[in-house]
GROMACS .gro file of C-alpha atoms in nm:
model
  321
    1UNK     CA    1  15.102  -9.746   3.633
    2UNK     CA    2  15.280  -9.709   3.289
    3UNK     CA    3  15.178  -9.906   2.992
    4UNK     CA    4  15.375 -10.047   2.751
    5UNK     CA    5  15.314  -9.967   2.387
    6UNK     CA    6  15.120 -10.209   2.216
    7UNK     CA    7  15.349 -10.469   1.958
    8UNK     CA    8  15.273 -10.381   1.620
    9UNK     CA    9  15.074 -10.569   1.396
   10UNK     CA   10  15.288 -10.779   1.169
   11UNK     CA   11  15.281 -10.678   0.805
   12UNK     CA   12  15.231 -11.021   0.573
   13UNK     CA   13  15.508 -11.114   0.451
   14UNK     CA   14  15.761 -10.896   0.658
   15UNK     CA   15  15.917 -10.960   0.982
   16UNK     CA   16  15.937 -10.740   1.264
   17UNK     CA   17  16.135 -10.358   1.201
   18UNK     CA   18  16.525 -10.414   1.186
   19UNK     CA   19  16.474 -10.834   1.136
   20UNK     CA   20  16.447 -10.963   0.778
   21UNK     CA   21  16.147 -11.185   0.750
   22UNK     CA   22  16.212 -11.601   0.738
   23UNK     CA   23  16.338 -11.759   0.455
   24UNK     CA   24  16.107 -12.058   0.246
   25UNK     CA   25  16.314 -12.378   0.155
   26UNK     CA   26  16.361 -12.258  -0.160
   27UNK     CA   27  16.574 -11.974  -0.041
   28UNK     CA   28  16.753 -12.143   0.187
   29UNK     CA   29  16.857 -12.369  -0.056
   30UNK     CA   30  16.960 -12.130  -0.389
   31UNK     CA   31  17.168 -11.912  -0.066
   32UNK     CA   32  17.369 -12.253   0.005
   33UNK     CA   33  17.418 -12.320  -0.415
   34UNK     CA   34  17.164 -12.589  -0.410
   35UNK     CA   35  16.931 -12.514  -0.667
   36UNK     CA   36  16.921 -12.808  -0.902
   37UNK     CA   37  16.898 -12.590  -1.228
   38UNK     CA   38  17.211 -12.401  -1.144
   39UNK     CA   39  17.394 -12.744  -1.115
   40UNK     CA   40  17.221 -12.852  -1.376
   41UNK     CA   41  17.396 -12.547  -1.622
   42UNK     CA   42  17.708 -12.614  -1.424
   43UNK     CA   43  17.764 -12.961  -1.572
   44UNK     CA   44  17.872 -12.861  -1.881
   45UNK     CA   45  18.190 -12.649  -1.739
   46UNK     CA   46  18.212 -12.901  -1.465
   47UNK     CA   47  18.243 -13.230  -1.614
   48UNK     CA   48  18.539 -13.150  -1.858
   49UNK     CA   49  18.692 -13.033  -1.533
   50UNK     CA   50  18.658 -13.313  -1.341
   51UNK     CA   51  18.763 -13.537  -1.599
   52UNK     CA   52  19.058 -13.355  -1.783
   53UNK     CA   53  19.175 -13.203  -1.439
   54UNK     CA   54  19.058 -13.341  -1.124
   55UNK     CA   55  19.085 -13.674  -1.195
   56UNK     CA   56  19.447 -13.780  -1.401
   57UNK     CA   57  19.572 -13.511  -1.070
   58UNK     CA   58  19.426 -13.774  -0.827
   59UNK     CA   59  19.533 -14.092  -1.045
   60UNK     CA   60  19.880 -13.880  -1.043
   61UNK     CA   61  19.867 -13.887  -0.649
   62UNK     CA   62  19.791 -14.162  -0.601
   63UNK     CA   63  20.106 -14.321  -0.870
   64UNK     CA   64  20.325 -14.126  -0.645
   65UNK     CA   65  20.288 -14.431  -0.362
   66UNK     CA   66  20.333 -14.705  -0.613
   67UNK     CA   67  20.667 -14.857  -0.755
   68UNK     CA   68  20.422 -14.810  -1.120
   69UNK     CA   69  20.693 -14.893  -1.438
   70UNK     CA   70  20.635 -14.894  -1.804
   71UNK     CA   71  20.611 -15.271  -1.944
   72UNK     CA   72  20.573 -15.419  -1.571
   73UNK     CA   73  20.400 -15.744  -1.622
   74UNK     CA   74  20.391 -15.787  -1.237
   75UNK     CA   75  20.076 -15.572  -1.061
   76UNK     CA   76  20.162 -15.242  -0.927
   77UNK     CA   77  20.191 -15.254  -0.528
   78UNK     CA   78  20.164 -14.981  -0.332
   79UNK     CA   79  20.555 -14.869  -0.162
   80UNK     CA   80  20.409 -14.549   0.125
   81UNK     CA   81  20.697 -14.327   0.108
   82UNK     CA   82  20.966 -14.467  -0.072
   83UNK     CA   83  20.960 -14.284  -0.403
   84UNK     CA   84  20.997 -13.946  -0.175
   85UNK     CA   85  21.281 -14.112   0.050
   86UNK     CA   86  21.454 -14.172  -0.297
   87UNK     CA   87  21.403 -13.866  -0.404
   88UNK     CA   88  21.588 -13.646  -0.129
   89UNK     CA   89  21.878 -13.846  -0.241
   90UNK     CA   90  21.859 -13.771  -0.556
   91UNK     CA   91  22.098 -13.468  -0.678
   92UNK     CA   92  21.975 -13.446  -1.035
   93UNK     CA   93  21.635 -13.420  -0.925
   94UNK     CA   94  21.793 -13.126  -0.655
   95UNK     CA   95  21.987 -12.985  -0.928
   96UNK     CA   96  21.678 -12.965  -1.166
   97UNK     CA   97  21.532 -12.776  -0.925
   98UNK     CA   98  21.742 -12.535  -0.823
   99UNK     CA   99  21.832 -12.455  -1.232
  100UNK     CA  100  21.407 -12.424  -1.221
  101UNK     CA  101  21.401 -12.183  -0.932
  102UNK     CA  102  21.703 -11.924  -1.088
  103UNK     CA  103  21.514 -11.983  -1.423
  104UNK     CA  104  21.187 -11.862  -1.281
  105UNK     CA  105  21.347 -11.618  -1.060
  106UNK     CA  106  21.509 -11.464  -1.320
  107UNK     CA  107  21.228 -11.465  -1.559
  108UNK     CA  108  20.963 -11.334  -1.315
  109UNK     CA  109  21.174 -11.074  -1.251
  110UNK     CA  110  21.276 -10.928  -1.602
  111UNK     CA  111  20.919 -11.003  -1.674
  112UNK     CA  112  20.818 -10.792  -1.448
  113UNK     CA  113  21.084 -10.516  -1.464
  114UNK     CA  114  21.040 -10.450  -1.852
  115UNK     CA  115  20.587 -10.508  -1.852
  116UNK     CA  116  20.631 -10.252  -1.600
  117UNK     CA  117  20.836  -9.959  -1.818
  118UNK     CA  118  20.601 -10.083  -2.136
  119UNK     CA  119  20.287 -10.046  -1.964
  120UNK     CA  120  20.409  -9.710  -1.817
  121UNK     CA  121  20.532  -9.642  -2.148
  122UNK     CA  122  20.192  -9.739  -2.349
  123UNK     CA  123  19.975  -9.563  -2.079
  124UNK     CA  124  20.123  -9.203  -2.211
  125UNK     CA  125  19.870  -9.024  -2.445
  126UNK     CA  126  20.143  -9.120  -2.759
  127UNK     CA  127  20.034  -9.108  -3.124
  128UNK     CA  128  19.975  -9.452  -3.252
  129UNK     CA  129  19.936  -9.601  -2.914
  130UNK     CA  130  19.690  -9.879  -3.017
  131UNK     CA  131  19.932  -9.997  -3.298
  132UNK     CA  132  20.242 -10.013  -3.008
  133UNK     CA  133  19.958 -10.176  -2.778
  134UNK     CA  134  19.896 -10.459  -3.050
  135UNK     CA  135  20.246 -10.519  -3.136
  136UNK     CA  136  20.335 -10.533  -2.830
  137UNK     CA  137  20.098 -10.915  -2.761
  138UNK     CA  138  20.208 -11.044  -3.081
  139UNK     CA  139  20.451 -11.277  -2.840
  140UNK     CA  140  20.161 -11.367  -2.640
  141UNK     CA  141  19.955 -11.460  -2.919
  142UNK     CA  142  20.236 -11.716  -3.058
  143UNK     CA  143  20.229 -12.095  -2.960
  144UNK     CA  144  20.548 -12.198  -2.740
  145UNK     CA  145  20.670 -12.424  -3.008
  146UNK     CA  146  20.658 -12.155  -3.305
  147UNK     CA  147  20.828 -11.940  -3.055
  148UNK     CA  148  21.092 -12.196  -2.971
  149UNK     CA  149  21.153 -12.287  -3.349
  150UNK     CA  150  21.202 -11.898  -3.428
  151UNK     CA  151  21.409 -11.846  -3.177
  152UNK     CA  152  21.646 -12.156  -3.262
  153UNK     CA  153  21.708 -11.988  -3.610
  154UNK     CA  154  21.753 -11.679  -3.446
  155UNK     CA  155  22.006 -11.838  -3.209
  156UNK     CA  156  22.155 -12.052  -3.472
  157UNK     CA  157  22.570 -12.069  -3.518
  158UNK     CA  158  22.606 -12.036  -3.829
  159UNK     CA  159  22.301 -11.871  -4.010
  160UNK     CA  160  22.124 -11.744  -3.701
  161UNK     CA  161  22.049 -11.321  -3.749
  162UNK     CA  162  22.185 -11.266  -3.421
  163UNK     CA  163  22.554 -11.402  -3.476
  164UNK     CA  164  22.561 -11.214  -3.761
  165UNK     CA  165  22.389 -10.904  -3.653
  166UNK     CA  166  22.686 -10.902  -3.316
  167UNK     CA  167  22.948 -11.016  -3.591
  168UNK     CA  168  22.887 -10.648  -3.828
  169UNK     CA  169  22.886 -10.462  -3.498
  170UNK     CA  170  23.220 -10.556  -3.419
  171UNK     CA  171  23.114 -10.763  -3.115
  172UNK     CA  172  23.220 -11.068  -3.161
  173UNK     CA  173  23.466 -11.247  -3.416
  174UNK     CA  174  23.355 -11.539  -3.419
  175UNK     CA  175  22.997 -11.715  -3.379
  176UNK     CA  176  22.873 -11.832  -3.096
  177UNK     CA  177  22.695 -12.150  -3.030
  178UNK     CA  178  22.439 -11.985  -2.779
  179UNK     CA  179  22.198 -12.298  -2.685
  180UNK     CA  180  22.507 -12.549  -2.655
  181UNK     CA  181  22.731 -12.319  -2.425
  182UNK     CA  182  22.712 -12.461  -2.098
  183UNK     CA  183  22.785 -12.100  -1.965
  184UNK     CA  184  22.510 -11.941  -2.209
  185UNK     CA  185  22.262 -12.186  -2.292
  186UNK     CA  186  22.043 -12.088  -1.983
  187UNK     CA  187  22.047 -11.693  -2.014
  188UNK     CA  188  21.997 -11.775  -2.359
  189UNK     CA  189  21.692 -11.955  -2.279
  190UNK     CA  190  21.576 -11.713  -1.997
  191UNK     CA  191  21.599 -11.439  -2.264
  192UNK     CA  192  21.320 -11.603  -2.483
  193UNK     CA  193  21.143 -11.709  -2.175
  194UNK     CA  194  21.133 -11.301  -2.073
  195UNK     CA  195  20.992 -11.243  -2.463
  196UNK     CA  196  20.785 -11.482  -2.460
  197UNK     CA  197  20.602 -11.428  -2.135
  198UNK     CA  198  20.630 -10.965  -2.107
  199UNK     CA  199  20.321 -10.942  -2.297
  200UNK     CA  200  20.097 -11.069  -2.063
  201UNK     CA  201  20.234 -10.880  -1.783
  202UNK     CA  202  20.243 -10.544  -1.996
  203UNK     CA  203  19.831 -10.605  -2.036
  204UNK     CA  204  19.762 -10.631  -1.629
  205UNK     CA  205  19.977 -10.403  -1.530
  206UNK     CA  206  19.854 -10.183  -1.814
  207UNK     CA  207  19.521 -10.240  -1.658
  208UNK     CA  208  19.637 -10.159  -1.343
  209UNK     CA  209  19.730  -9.806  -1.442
  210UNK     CA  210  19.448  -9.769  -1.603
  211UNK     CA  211  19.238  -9.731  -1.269
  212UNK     CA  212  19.471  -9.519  -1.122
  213UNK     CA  213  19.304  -9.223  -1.022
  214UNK     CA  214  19.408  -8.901  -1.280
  215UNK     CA  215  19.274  -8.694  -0.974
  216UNK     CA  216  19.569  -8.839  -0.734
  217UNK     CA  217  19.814  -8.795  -0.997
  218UNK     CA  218  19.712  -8.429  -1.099
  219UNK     CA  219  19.684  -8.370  -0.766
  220UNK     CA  220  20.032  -8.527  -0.681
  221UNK     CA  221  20.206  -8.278  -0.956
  222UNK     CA  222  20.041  -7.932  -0.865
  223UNK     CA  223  20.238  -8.025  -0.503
  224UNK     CA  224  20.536  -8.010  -0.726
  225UNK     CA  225  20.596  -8.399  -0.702
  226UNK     CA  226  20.824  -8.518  -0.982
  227UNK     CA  227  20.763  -8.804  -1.250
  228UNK     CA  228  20.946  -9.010  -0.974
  229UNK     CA  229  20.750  -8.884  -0.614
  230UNK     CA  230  20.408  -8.992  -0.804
  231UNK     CA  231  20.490  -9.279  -0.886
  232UNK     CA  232  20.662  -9.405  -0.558
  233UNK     CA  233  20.350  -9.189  -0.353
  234UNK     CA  234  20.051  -9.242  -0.574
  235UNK     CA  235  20.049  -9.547  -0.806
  236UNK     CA  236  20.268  -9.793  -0.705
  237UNK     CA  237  20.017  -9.825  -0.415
  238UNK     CA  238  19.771  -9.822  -0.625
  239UNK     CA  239  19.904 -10.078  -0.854
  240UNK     CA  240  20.005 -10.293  -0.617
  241UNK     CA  241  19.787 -10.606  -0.535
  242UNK     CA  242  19.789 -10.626  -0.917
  243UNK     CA  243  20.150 -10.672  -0.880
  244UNK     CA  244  20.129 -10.906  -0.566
  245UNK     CA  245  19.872 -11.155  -0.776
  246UNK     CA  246  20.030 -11.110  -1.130
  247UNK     CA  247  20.336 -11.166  -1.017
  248UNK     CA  248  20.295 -11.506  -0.772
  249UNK     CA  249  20.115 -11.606  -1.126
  250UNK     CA  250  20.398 -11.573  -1.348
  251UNK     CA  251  20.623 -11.749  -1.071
  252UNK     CA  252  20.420 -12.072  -1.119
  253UNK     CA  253  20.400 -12.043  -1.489
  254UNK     CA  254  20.762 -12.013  -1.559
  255UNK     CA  255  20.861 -12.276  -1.250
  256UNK     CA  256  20.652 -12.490  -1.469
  257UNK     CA  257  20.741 -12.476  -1.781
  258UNK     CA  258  20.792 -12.744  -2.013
  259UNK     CA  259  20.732 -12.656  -2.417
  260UNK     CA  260  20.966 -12.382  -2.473
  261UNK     CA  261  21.269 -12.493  -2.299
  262UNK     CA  262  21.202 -12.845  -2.461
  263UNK     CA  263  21.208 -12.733  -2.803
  264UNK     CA  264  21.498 -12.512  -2.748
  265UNK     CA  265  21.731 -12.736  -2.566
  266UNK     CA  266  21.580 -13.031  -2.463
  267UNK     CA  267  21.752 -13.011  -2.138
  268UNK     CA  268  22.073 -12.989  -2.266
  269UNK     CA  269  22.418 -12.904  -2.286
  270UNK     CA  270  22.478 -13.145  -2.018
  271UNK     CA  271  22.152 -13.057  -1.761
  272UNK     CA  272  22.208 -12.718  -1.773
  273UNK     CA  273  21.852 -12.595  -1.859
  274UNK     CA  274  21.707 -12.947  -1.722
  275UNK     CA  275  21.444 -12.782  -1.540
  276UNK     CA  276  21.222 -12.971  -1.311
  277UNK     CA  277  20.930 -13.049  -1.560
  278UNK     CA  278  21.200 -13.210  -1.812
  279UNK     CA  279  21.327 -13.409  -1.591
  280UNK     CA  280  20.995 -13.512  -1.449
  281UNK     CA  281  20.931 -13.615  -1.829
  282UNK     CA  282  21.221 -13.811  -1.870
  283UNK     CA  283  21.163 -14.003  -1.585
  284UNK     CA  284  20.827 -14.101  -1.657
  285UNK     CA  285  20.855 -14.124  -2.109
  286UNK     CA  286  21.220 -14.187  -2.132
  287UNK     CA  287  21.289 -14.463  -1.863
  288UNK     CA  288  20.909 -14.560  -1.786
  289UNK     CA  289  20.940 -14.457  -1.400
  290UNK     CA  290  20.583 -14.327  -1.367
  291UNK     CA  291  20.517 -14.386  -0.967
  292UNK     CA  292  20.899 -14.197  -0.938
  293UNK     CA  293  20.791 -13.919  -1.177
  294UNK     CA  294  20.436 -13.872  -1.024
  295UNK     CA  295  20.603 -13.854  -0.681
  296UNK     CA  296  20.848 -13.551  -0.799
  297UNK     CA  297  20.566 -13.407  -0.947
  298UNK     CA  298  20.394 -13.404  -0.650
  299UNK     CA  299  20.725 -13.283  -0.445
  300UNK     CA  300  20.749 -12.975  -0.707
  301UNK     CA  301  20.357 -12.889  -0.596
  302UNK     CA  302  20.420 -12.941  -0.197
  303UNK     CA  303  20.770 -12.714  -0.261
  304UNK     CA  304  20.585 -12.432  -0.488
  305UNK     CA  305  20.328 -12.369  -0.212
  306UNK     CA  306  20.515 -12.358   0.031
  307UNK     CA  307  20.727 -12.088  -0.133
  308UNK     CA  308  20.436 -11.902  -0.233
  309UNK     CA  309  20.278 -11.904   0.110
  310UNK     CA  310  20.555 -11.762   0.272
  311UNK     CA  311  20.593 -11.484  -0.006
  312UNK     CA  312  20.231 -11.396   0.018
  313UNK     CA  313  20.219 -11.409   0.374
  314UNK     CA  314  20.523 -11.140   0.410
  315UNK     CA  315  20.327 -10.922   0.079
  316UNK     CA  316  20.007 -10.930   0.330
  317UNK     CA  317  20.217 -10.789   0.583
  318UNK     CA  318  20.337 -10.514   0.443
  319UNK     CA  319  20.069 -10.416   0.263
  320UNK     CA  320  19.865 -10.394   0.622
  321UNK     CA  321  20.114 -10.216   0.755
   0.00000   0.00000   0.00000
């Protein structure tokens, strides 16, 4: 008859070999984020939060179901769906958004295109590199109004530097009204928009680089790659879910911008860089349609994700490919 080996003697406070031992209350509650003095040092970060962000974007949701008007002395009643059945008939709010989607479109992908050669650029062992590095987030570090000011002198007819900077060269005889050209108001704008914006792409993708391994790259050369073949082979892949996330960032930042376009054009000439958040703002502070405004706002969130879903959804893809 064989015996079986005796079961070990537990050791206090341990559980058997290969089972961690059982946790106390306390433990089980700090692993599920209950631990009152963690909340406790959360409130501080949590309460502005909740009632600079979380709540006027509930109050906005739940204006997007009312008929709510500026100077209505009757009480607001609650109309479902209507605002949203109004607004897939309207065409300016249709036309807003499309002139939003080539705007941010356009500016993602300059953005993107000219970070990239500047970060490539700056991440070269070049004398003076931390002087080129600062310069280059002085845009960043500007307020969107002093940058929309500056560049309304800049783009001004008659005393603006660059009419009379194209006017020497021989470019152009005459000066041209660039904001109030219906055919160059908005790549005027998306021009500023690209300055404006480049900086902050240039840092993360400058990061990116950054942690690129030198070993892949040196590697990558002594197998007679060219400048090209290492960067298509060793770190674009490496760079790339920086790209992916920076990228779907930018997207929603320029899809919602509002300051710089306002103090450039205001919208104008005739709705041609309206873009959606404008509009949205004349509805609501120009003709006192708040439950209408809060519903496109709303309609502009629903339409953004949606776009961004699918795009990040395809980017997984081939990335697990």
């Amino acid at each position: 008859m064989t015996l079986l080996p005796s079961r070990a003697k537990a050791v206090p406070g341990q559980g058997n070999r290969g089972t961690p031992p059982p946790r106390t209350p306390a433990q089980r509650k700090r692993a599920l984020g209950l631990d009152r003095g963690a909340w406790f040092l959360l409130l501080p970060a949590l309460i502005p939060i909740l009632v600079l962000s979380v709540g006027p974007l509930l109050y906005a949701v739940s204006l997007a179901f009312t008929d709510a008007q500026a100077g209505r002395t009757e009480p607001t009643q609650f109309v479902g769906l209507l605002n949203f059945t109004d607004l897939r008939h309207d065409t300016l709010f249709w036309d807003s958004f499309r002139i939003g989607m080539v705007w941010a479109l356009c500016v993602t992908t300059l953005q993107f295109l000219l970070a990239l050669g500047l970060a490539l650029l700056l991440n070269q062992n070049l004398r003076l590199r931390w002087l080129a590095r600062t310069l280059a987030l002085v845009p960043w570090a500007m307020p969107e109004v002093v940058v929309g000011v500056m560049w309304r002198l800049v783009y001004h007819q008659d005393a603006g530097i660059l009419n009379q900077t194209l006017g020497q060269l021989g470019i152009i005889d005459s000066n041209v009204d660039w904001l109030t050209s219906l055919s160059l108001a908005l790549p005027s704008v998306i021009a500023v928009g690209v300055w404006a914006g480049m900086p902050q792409t240039t840092v993360v993708l400058l990061a990116g680089l950054q942690n690129v391994p030198v070993e892949l790259r040196e590697a990558a050369e002594l197998d007679g790659a060219g400048a090209w073949r290492r960067f298509a082979a060793v770190t674009w892949p490496a760079i790339r879910p920086v790209v992916l996330a920076i990228t779907a960032l930018n997207f929603i930042w320029n899809f919602n911008s509002f300051g710089l376009v306002y103090v450039l054009t205001q919208g104008g000439p005739g709705g041609k860089t309206r873009l959606p958040m404008l509009f949205a703002y004349e509805e609501a502070f120009k003709y006192g349609q708040y439950g209408y405004a809060a519903a496109m706002g709303l309609a502009m969130v629903a339409l953004i994700a949606v776009l961004l879903v699918l795009f990040l959804r395809r980017r997984l893809k081939e990335d697990a490919r």
